[in-house]
XYZ file of C-alpha atoms in Angstrom:
630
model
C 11.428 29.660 -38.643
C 12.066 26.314 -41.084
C 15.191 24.883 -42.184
C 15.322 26.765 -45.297
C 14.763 29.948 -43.398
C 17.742 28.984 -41.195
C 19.911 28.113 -43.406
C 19.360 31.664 -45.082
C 19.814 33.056 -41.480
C 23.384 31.352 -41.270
C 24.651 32.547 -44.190
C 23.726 36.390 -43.250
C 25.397 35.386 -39.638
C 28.323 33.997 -41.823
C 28.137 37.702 -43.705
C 28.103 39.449 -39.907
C 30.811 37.169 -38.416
C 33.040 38.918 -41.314
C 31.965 42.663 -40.891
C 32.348 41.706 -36.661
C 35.996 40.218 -37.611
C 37.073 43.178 -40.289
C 36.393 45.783 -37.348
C 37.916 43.347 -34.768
C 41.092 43.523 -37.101
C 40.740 47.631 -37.438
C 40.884 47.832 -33.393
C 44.098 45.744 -32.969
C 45.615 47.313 -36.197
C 44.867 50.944 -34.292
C 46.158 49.979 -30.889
C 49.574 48.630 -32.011
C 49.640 52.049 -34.125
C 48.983 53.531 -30.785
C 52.226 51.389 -29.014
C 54.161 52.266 -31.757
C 53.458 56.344 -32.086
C 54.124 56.515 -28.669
C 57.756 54.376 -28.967
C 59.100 56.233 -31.782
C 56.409 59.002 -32.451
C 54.332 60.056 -35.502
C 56.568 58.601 -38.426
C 54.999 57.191 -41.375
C 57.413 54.691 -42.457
C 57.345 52.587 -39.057
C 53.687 53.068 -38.108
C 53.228 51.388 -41.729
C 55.332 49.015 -40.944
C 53.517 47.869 -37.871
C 50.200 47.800 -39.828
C 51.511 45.377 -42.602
C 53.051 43.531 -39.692
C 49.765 43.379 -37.514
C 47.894 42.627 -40.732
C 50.262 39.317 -41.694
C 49.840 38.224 -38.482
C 46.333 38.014 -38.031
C 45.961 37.002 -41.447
C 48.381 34.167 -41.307
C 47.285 32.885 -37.934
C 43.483 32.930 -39.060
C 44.252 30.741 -42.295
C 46.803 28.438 -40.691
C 43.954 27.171 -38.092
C 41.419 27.450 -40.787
C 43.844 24.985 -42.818
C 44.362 22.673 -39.672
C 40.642 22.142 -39.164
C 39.902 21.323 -42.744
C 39.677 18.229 -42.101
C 36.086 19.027 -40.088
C 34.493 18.326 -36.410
C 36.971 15.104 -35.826
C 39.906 17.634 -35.711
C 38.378 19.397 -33.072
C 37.192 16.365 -31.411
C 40.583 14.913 -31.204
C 42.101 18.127 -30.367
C 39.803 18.570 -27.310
C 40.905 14.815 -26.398
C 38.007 13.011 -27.739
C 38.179 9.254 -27.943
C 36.054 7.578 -30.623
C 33.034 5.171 -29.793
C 33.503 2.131 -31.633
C 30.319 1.013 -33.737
C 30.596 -2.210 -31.940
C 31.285 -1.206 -28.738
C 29.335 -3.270 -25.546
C 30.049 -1.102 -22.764
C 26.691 0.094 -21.329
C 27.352 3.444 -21.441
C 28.925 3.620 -24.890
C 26.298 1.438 -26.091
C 23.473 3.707 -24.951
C 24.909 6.577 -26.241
C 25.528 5.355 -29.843
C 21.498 3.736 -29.593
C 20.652 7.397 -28.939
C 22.370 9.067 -31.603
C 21.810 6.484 -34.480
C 18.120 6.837 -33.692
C 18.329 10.700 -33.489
C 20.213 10.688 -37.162
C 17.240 8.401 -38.266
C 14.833 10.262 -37.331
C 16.173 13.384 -38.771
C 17.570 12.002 -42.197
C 20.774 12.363 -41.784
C 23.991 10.122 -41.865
C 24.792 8.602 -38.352
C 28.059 11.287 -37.232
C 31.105 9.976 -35.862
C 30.900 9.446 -32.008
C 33.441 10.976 -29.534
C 33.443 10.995 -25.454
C 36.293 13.453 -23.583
C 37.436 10.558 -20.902
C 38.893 12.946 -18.925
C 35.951 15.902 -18.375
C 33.620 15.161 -15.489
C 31.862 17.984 -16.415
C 28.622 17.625 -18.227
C 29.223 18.877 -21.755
C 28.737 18.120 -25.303
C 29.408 19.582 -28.984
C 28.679 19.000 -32.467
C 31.378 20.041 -35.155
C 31.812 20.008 -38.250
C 31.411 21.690 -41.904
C 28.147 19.685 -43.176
C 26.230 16.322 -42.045
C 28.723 14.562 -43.983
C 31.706 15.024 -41.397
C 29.616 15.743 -38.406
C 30.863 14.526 -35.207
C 28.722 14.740 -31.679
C 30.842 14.901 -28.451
C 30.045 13.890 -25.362
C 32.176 14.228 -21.939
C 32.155 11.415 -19.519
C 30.695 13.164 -16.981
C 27.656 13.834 -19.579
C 27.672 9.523 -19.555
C 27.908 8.984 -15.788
C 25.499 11.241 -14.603
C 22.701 12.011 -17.006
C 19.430 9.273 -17.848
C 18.796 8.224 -21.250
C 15.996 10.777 -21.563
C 18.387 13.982 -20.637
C 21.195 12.576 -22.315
C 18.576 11.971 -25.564
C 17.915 15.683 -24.555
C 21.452 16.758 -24.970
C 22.152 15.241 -28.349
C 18.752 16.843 -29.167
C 19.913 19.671 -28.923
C 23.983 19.576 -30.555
C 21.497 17.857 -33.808
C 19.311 21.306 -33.556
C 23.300 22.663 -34.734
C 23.737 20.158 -36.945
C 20.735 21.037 -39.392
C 20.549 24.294 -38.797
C 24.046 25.422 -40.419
C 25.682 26.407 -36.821
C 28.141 23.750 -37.082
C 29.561 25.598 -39.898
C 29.839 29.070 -38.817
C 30.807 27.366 -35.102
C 34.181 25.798 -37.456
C 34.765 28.933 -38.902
C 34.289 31.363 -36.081
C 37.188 29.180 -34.562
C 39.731 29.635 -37.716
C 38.995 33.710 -37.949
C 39.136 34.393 -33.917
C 42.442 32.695 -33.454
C 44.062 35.069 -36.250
C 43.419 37.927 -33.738
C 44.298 35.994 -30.501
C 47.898 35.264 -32.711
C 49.605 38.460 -31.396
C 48.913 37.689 -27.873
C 49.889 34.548 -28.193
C 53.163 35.319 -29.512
C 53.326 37.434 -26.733
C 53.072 34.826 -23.940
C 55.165 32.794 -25.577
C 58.094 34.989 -25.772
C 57.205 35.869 -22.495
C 57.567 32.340 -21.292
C 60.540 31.559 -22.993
C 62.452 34.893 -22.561
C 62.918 34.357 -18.207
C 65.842 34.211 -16.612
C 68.062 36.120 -19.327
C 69.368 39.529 -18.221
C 70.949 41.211 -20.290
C 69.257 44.842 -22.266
C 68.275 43.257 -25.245
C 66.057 40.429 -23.686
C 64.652 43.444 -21.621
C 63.249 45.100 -24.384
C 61.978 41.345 -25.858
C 60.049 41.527 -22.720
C 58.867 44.575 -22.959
C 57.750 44.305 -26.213
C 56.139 40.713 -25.150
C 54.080 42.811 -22.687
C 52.997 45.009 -25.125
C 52.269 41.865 -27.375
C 49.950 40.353 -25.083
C 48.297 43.830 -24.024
C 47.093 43.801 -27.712
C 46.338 39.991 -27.093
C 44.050 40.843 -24.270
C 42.072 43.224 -26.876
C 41.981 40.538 -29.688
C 40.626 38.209 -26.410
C 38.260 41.070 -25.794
C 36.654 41.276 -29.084
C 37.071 37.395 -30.169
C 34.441 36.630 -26.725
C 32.535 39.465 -27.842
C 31.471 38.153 -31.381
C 31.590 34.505 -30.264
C 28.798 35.489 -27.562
C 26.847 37.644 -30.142
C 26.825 34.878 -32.669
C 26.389 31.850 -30.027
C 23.867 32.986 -27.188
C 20.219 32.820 -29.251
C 21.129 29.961 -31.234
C 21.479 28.319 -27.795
C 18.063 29.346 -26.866
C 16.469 27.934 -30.619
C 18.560 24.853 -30.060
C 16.895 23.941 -26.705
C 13.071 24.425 -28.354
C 14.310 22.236 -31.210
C 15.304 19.760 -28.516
C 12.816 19.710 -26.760
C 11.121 19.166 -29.952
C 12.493 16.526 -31.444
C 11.801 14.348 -28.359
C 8.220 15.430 -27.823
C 9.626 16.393 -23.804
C 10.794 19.009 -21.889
C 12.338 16.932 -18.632
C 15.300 15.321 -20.571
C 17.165 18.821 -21.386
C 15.602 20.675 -18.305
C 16.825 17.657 -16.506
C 20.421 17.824 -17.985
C 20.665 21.749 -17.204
C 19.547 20.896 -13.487
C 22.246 18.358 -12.989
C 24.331 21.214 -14.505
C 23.686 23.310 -11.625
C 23.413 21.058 -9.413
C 26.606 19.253 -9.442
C 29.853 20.617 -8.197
C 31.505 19.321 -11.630
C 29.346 21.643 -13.399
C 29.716 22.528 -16.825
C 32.907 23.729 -16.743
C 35.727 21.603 -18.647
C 39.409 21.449 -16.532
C 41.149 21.980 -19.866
C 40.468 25.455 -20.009
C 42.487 27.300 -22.652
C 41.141 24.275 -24.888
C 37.585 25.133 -24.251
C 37.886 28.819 -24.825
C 38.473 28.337 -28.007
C 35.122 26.201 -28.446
C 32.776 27.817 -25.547
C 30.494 28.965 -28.545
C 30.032 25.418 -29.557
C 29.056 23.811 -26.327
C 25.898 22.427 -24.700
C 26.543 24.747 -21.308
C 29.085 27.329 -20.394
C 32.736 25.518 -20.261
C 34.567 28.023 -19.274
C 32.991 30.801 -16.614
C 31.998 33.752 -18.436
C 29.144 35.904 -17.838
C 27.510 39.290 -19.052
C 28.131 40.553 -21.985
C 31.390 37.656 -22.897
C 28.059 34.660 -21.882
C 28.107 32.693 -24.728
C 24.808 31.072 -23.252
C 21.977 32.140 -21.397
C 21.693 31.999 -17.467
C 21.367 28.116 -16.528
C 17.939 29.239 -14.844
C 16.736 31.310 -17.881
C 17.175 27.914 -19.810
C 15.513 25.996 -17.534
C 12.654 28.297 -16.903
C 12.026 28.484 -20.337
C 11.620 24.625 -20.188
C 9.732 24.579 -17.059
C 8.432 27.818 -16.461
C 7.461 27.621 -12.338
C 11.136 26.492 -11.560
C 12.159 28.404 -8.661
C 16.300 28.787 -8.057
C 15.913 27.282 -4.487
C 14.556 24.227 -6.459
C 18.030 24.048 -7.421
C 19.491 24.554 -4.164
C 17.757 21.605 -3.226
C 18.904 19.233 -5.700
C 22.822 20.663 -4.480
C 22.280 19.586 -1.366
C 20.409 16.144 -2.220
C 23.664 15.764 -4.807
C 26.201 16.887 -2.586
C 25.241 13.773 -0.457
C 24.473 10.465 -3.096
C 25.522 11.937 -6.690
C 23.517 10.515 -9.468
C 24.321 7.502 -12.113
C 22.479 7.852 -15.263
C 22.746 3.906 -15.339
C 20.639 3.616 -12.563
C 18.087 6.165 -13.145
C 17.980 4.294 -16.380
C 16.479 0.985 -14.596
C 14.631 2.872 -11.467
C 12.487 5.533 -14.395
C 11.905 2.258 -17.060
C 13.882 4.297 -19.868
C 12.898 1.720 -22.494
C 11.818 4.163 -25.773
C 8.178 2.489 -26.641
C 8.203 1.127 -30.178
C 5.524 1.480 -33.059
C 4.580 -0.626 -36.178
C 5.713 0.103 -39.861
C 3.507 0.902 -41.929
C 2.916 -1.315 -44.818
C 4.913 -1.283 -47.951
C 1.873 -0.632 -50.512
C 0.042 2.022 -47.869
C -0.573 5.551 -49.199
C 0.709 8.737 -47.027
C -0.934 11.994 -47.101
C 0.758 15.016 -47.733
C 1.375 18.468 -49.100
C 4.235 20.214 -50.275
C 4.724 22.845 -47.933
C 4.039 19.899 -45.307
C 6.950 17.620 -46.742
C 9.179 21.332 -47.009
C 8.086 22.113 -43.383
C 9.615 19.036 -42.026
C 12.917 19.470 -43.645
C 15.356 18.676 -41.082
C 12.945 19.687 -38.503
C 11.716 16.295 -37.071
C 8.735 16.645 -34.900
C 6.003 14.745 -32.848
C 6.685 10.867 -33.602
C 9.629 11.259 -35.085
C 11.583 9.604 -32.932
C 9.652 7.512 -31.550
C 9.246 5.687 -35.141
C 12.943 6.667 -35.796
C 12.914 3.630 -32.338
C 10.608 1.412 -34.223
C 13.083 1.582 -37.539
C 16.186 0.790 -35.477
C 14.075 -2.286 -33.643
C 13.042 -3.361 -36.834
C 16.269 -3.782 -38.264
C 17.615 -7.187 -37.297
C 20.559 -7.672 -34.766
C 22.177 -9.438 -36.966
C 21.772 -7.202 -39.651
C 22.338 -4.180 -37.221
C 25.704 -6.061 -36.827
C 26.367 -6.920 -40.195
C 26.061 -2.805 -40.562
C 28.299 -1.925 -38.484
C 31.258 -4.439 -38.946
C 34.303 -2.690 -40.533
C 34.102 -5.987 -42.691
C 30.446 -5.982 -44.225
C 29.772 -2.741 -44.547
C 30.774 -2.507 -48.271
C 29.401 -5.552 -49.095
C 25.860 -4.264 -47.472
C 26.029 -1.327 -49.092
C 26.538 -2.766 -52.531
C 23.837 -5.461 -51.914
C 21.262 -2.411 -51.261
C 21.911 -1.421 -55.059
C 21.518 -4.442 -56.440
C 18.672 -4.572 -59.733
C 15.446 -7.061 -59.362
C 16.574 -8.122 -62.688
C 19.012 -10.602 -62.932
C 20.654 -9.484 -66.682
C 21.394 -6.655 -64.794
C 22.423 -7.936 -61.029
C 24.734 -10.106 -63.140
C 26.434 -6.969 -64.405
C 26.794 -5.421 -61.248
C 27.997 -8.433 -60.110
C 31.039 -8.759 -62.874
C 31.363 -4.863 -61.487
C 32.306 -5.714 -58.218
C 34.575 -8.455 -59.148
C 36.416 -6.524 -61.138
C 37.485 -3.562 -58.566
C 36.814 -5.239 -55.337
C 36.907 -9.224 -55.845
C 35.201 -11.938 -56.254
C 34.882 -12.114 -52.083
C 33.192 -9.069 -51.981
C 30.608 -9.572 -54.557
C 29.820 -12.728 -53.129
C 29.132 -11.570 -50.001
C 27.003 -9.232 -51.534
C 24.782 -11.269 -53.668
C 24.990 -13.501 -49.914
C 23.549 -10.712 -47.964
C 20.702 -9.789 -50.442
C 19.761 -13.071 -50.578
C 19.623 -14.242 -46.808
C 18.720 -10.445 -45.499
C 17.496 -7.221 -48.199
C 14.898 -9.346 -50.590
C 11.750 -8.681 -47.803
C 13.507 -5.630 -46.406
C 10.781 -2.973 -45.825
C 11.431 0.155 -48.061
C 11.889 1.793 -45.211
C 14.762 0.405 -43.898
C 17.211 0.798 -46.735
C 18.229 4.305 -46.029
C 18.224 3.932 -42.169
C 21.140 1.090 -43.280
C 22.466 2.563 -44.767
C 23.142 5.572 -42.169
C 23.954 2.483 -39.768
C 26.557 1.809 -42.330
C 28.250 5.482 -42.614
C 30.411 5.385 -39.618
C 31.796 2.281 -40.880
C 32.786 3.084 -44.241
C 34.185 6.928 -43.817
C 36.471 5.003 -41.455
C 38.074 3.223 -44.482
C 41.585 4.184 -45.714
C 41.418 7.007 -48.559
C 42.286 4.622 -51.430
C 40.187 1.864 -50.147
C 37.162 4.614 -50.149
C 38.004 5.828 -54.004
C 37.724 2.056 -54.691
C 34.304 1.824 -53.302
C 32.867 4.706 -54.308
C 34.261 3.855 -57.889
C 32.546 0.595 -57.604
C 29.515 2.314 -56.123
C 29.315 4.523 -59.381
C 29.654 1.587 -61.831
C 26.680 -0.843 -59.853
C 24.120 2.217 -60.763
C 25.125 2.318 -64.184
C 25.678 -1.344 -64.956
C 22.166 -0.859 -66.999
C 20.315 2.289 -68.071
C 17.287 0.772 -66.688
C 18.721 1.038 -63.171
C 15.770 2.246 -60.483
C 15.897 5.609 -59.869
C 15.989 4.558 -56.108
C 19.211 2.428 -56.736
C 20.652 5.636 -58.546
C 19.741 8.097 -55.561
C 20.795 5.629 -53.361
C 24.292 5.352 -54.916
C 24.552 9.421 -55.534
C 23.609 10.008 -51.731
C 27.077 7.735 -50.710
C 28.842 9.471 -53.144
C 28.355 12.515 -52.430
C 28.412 11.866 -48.154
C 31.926 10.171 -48.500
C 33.176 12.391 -51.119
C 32.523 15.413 -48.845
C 34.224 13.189 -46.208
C 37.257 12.775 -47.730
C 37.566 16.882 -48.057
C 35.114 18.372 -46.015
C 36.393 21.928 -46.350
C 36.083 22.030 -49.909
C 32.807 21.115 -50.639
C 30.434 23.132 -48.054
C 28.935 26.151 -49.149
C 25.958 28.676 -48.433
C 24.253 28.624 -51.870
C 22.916 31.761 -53.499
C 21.347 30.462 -57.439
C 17.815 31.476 -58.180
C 15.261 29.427 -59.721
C 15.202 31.272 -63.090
C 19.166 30.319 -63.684
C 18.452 26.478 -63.437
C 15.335 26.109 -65.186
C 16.439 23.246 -67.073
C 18.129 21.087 -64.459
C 14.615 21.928 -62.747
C 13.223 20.417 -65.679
C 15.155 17.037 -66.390
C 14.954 16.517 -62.098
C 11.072 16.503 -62.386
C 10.640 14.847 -65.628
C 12.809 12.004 -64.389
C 10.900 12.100 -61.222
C 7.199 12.020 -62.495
C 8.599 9.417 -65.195
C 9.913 7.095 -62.267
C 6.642 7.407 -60.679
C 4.147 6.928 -63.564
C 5.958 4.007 -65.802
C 4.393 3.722 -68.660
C 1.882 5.746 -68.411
C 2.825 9.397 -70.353
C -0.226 11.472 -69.609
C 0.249 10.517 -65.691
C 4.000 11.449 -66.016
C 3.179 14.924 -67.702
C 0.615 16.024 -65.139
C 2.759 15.122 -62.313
C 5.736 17.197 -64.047
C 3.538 19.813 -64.799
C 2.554 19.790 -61.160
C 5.624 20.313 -59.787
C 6.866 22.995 -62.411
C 3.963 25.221 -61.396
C 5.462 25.127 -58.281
C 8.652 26.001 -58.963
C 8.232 28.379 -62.415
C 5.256 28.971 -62.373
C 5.794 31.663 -64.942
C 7.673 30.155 -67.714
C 6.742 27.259 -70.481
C 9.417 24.282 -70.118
C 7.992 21.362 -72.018
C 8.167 18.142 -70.618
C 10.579 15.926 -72.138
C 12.060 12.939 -70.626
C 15.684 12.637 -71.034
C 17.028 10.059 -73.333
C 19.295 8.942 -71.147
C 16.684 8.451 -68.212
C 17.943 8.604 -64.597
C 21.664 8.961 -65.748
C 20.514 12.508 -66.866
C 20.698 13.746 -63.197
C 24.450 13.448 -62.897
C 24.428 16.692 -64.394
C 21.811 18.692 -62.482
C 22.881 18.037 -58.677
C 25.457 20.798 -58.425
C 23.731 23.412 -59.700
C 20.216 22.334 -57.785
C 22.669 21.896 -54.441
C 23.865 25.784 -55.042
C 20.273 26.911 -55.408
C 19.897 29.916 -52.317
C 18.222 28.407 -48.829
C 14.728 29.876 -49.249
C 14.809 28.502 -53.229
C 15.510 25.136 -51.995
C 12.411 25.239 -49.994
C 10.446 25.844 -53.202
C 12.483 23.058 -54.663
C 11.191 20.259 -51.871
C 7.652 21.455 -52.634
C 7.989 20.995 -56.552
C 9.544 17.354 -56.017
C 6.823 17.230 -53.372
C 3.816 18.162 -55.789
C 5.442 16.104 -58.440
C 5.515 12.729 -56.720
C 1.820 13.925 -54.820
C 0.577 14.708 -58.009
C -2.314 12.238 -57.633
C -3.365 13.052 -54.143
C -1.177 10.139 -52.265
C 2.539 8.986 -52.069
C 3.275 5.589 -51.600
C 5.977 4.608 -48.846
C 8.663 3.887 -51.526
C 7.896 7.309 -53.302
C 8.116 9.141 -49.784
C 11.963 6.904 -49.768
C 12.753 8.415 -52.423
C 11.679 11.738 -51.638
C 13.753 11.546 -49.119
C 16.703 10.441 -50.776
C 16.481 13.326 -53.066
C 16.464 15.539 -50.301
C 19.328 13.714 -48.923
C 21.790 14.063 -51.827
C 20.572 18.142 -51.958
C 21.181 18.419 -48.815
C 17.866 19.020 -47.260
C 17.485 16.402 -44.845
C 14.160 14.733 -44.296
C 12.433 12.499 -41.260
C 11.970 8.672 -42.504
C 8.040 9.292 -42.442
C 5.853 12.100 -44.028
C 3.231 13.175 -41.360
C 0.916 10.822 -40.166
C -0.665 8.108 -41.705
C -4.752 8.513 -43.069
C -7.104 7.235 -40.895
């Protein structure tokens, strides 16, 4: 199953989490009917009553926490008592784990999440929340960072990234909003409960009473809400262990996390528990206790014998014991097992890849063999200081704006008087600084993976200071209509990553559009695309068009026709491409695919912008495109 697949598979789960939730709803709605028939007997008026009542209830309770996590996977975060990793952070811990999940978002194509650790869980957890890669955020409990190598901990944020691309973060977000509507009754319950002891007199008694009954219709909403949260969570949890393992081409790094799981007292089970009931579905192991049917995972050894298939449970009886006696430190095992992630060469700017569209669609946020390994070599080829320029709160922008910047001076000039004129004249001379003294021999390749670096940094920003720089993001592209259509992409992919940042909620959405209904926004994003690759050259630019609209519409007659307005024509043809249906996006890739292939090779600055078209559509792809010819 690819990425496209997936993401067709969420939204039916999305469609199934509703049905479970409507007949979730009918059950509580029936058993209050029951409590009250049996209070006053079988009279219309307050049996109705009751059903409204139960109705408003569950309703309002499901869209007040739906409103209070619109905000995406940092609400959670902070709500679970996460505290954020700074970018710049030198504690050895911290430090590894931010190494490990910048490569990780590398390697898959997407933007580097925020970074959270819960201090006070010695448990060895994680999660990844959120509504899209935009506001993603990975978690990580302390006990995850004292006790687990780089290679299991790699392992574990392996495996919350498998959630990340494969649309579980969103249904995980939402399945948290729609079970606490029918938890709301019991919780009302306990709380009048709590706050109605020590009065006396009748009318508290029947308060009390009716708490009781309150929170026996609580204990069926708890009922149900563990029953769809363990039908919805436990096979992901199996998918997102393959895709872990992989990602990082081993199996010892997540079997090793799950046997330190089980083989440590601390376990996986957090000591804020009513906390991590409500996100059990959405963690790496079981935080809470339950088993059978209410499991939200699969048995710790069923995990791990699916990773290592002769792993007997007194192999884990063993490690208990050796445990029990000198617990482990990650840290150590670190420098005893020579955890240093091997490196590899770039290839050069002007070499040709080989590839085919349904290779390019099949690695669509599904990173594979070397991918991390050369997602290593991109992050060790950046520069420290440029790594730090990056991620200072300070230079960031600047960075940012310098990667846009045009070869041609007319037009760098422009985007210059840009800057100056909504930022300042600091700004834009830090800029021009940076391109100058760091991006004029920067490899291709390492303009997106900066930009990721960069991410963390800017989302950070105060709201107005963000609508500033995405303003002045918007106006560098344009500053000329002969603007790259690399610079463009570049500038869209921001745009649209900090835009969705900003309001998360509002801009996630399972698409459903067929090919046929955007035939001409298929058109302009190909003729742009083969006319970006061919310059100059019309009868090049036609067959590659034609190349990729075969693909695509294979059926119909669409003439080529290059927009007048060139590259600035594709401001009007992302939103409807982005609400194309999962399994038509995957015919999209290929046509973009067979478009900039056309000739039989892609260069390593057409497979960047290959991938930054995927990027802005949301189809994230690994910073190479398989291997390299011999």
């Amino acid at each position: 199953m690819n990425f496209f697949e997936r993401q067709a598979q969420a939204r039916r789960n999305s469609t199934r989490l509703i049905a479970l939730f409507s007949l979730a709803v009918l059950g509580i709605v029936l058993m209050v009917g029951v409590l009250v028939l049996l209070v006053v007997g079988p009279r219309p008026g307050p049996l109705l009553a009751a059903a409204v009542a139960t109705l408003a209830v569950i309703g309002l309770g499901s869209l007040f926490r739906i409103s209070s996590l619109r905000s995406g996977g940092e609400t959670v975060a902070q709500q679970l008592g996460g505290v954020p990793v700074a970018e710049d952070t030198r504690d050895p811990q911290l430090r590894r784990l931010r190494n490990v999940v910048e490569e990780m978002s590398i390697a898959s194509g997407v933007p580097v999440p925020k970074i959270y650790v819960l201090e006070q869980e010695a448990a060895i957890n994680a999660f990844a929340a959120g509504y899209s890669t935009s506001d993603a955020v990975v978690a990580v409990t302390r006990g995850a960072l004292d006790r687990l190598n780089r290679d299991e901990l790699q392992g574990v944020v392996a495996h919350e990234y498998s959630h990340i691309l494969n649309g579980d973060m969103r249904l995980n977000i939402r399945l948290i909003g729609v079970l606490f509507g029918i938890l709301m009754i019991g919780i009302i319950g306990r709380k009048i409960l709590i706050h109605g002891r020590g009065f006396r007199n009748s009318a508290t008694i029947v308060v009390i009473v009716g708490a009781l009954a309150a929170m026996a219709v609580g204990s069926l909403g708890m009922f149900f809400g563990r029953m769809i949260k363990a039908g919805v969570s436990r096979s992901r949890e199996v998918l997102a262990d393959a895709s872990a393992v992989q990602f990082t081409r081993q199996t010892a790094g997540i079997a090793g996390a799950l046997k330190k799981i089980g083989g440590l007292d601390s376990g996986s089970r957090l000591a804020h528990r009513e906390d991590a009931e409500e996100v059990s579905h959405m963690l790496f192991g079981d935080g809470v206790g339950l088993s059978g049917l209410f499991a939200t995972h699969p048995p710790l050894i069923k995990r791990i014998q699916a990773l290592e298939p002769g792993f007997r449970p007194e192999q884990l009886s063993r490690l208990q014991q050796q445990w029990m006696m000198n617990p482990p430190d990650g840290l150590q095992e670190d420098v005893a097992l020579g955890l240093v992630a091997p490196g590899e060469a770039l290839p050069h700017k002007d070499r040709a890849l080989a590839v085919t569209p349904p290779m390019v669609a099949a690695q669509v946020a599904h990173p594979h063999d070397d991918d991390y390994a050369r997602a290593h070599a991109l992050v060790t080829a950046i520069s420290d200081p440029l790594h730090d320029v990056a991620t200072h709160r300070e230079a960031a922008m600047p960075l940012v704006l310098a990667l846009l910047f045009d070869d041609s001076d007319v037009v760098r000039g422009r985007q210059h008087t840009e800057i100056v004129a909504r930022m300042g004249a600091s700004v834009a001379t830090e800029a021009a600084h940076l391109r100058e003294t760091h991006l004029l021999e920067l490899h291709p390749m390492l303009r997106m993976p900066l930009a990721a670096l960069a991410f963390p940094v800017l989302r950070r920003r105060p709201r107005p200071e963000l609508a500033t720089f995405l303003d002045t993001v918007h106006a560098v592209v344009h500053a000329d209509q002969q603007v790259s259509l690399f610079e463009y992409c570049l500038g869209r992919l921001l745009e649209v990553q900090l835009r969705e940042t900003l309001d998360p909620g509002r801009y996630i959405r399972f698409g459903r559009r067929k090919p046929g209904n955007v035939k001409q926004e298929f058109a302009t994003l190909l003729a742009v695309v083969a006319q970006a690759g061919n310059p100059g050259d019309k009868a090049a630019a036609q067959r590659a068009y034609l190349a990729g609209m075969q693909r695509v519409l294979p059926r119909d007659h669409v003439p080529y026709a290059p927009p007048a307005g060139g590259v600035q024509a594709l401001d009007d043809v992302w939103d409807p491409l982005d609400a194309l249906d999962p399994l038509a996006k995957q015919v999209m890739v290929e046509a973009i695919t067979a478009a900039v292939s056309h000739d039989g090779q892609v260069s390593v600055a057409e497979s960047e912008l290959l991938r930054t078209i995927c990027g802005v559509l949301h189809c994230p792809l690994p910073p190479t495109l398989e291997q390299l010819p011999h």
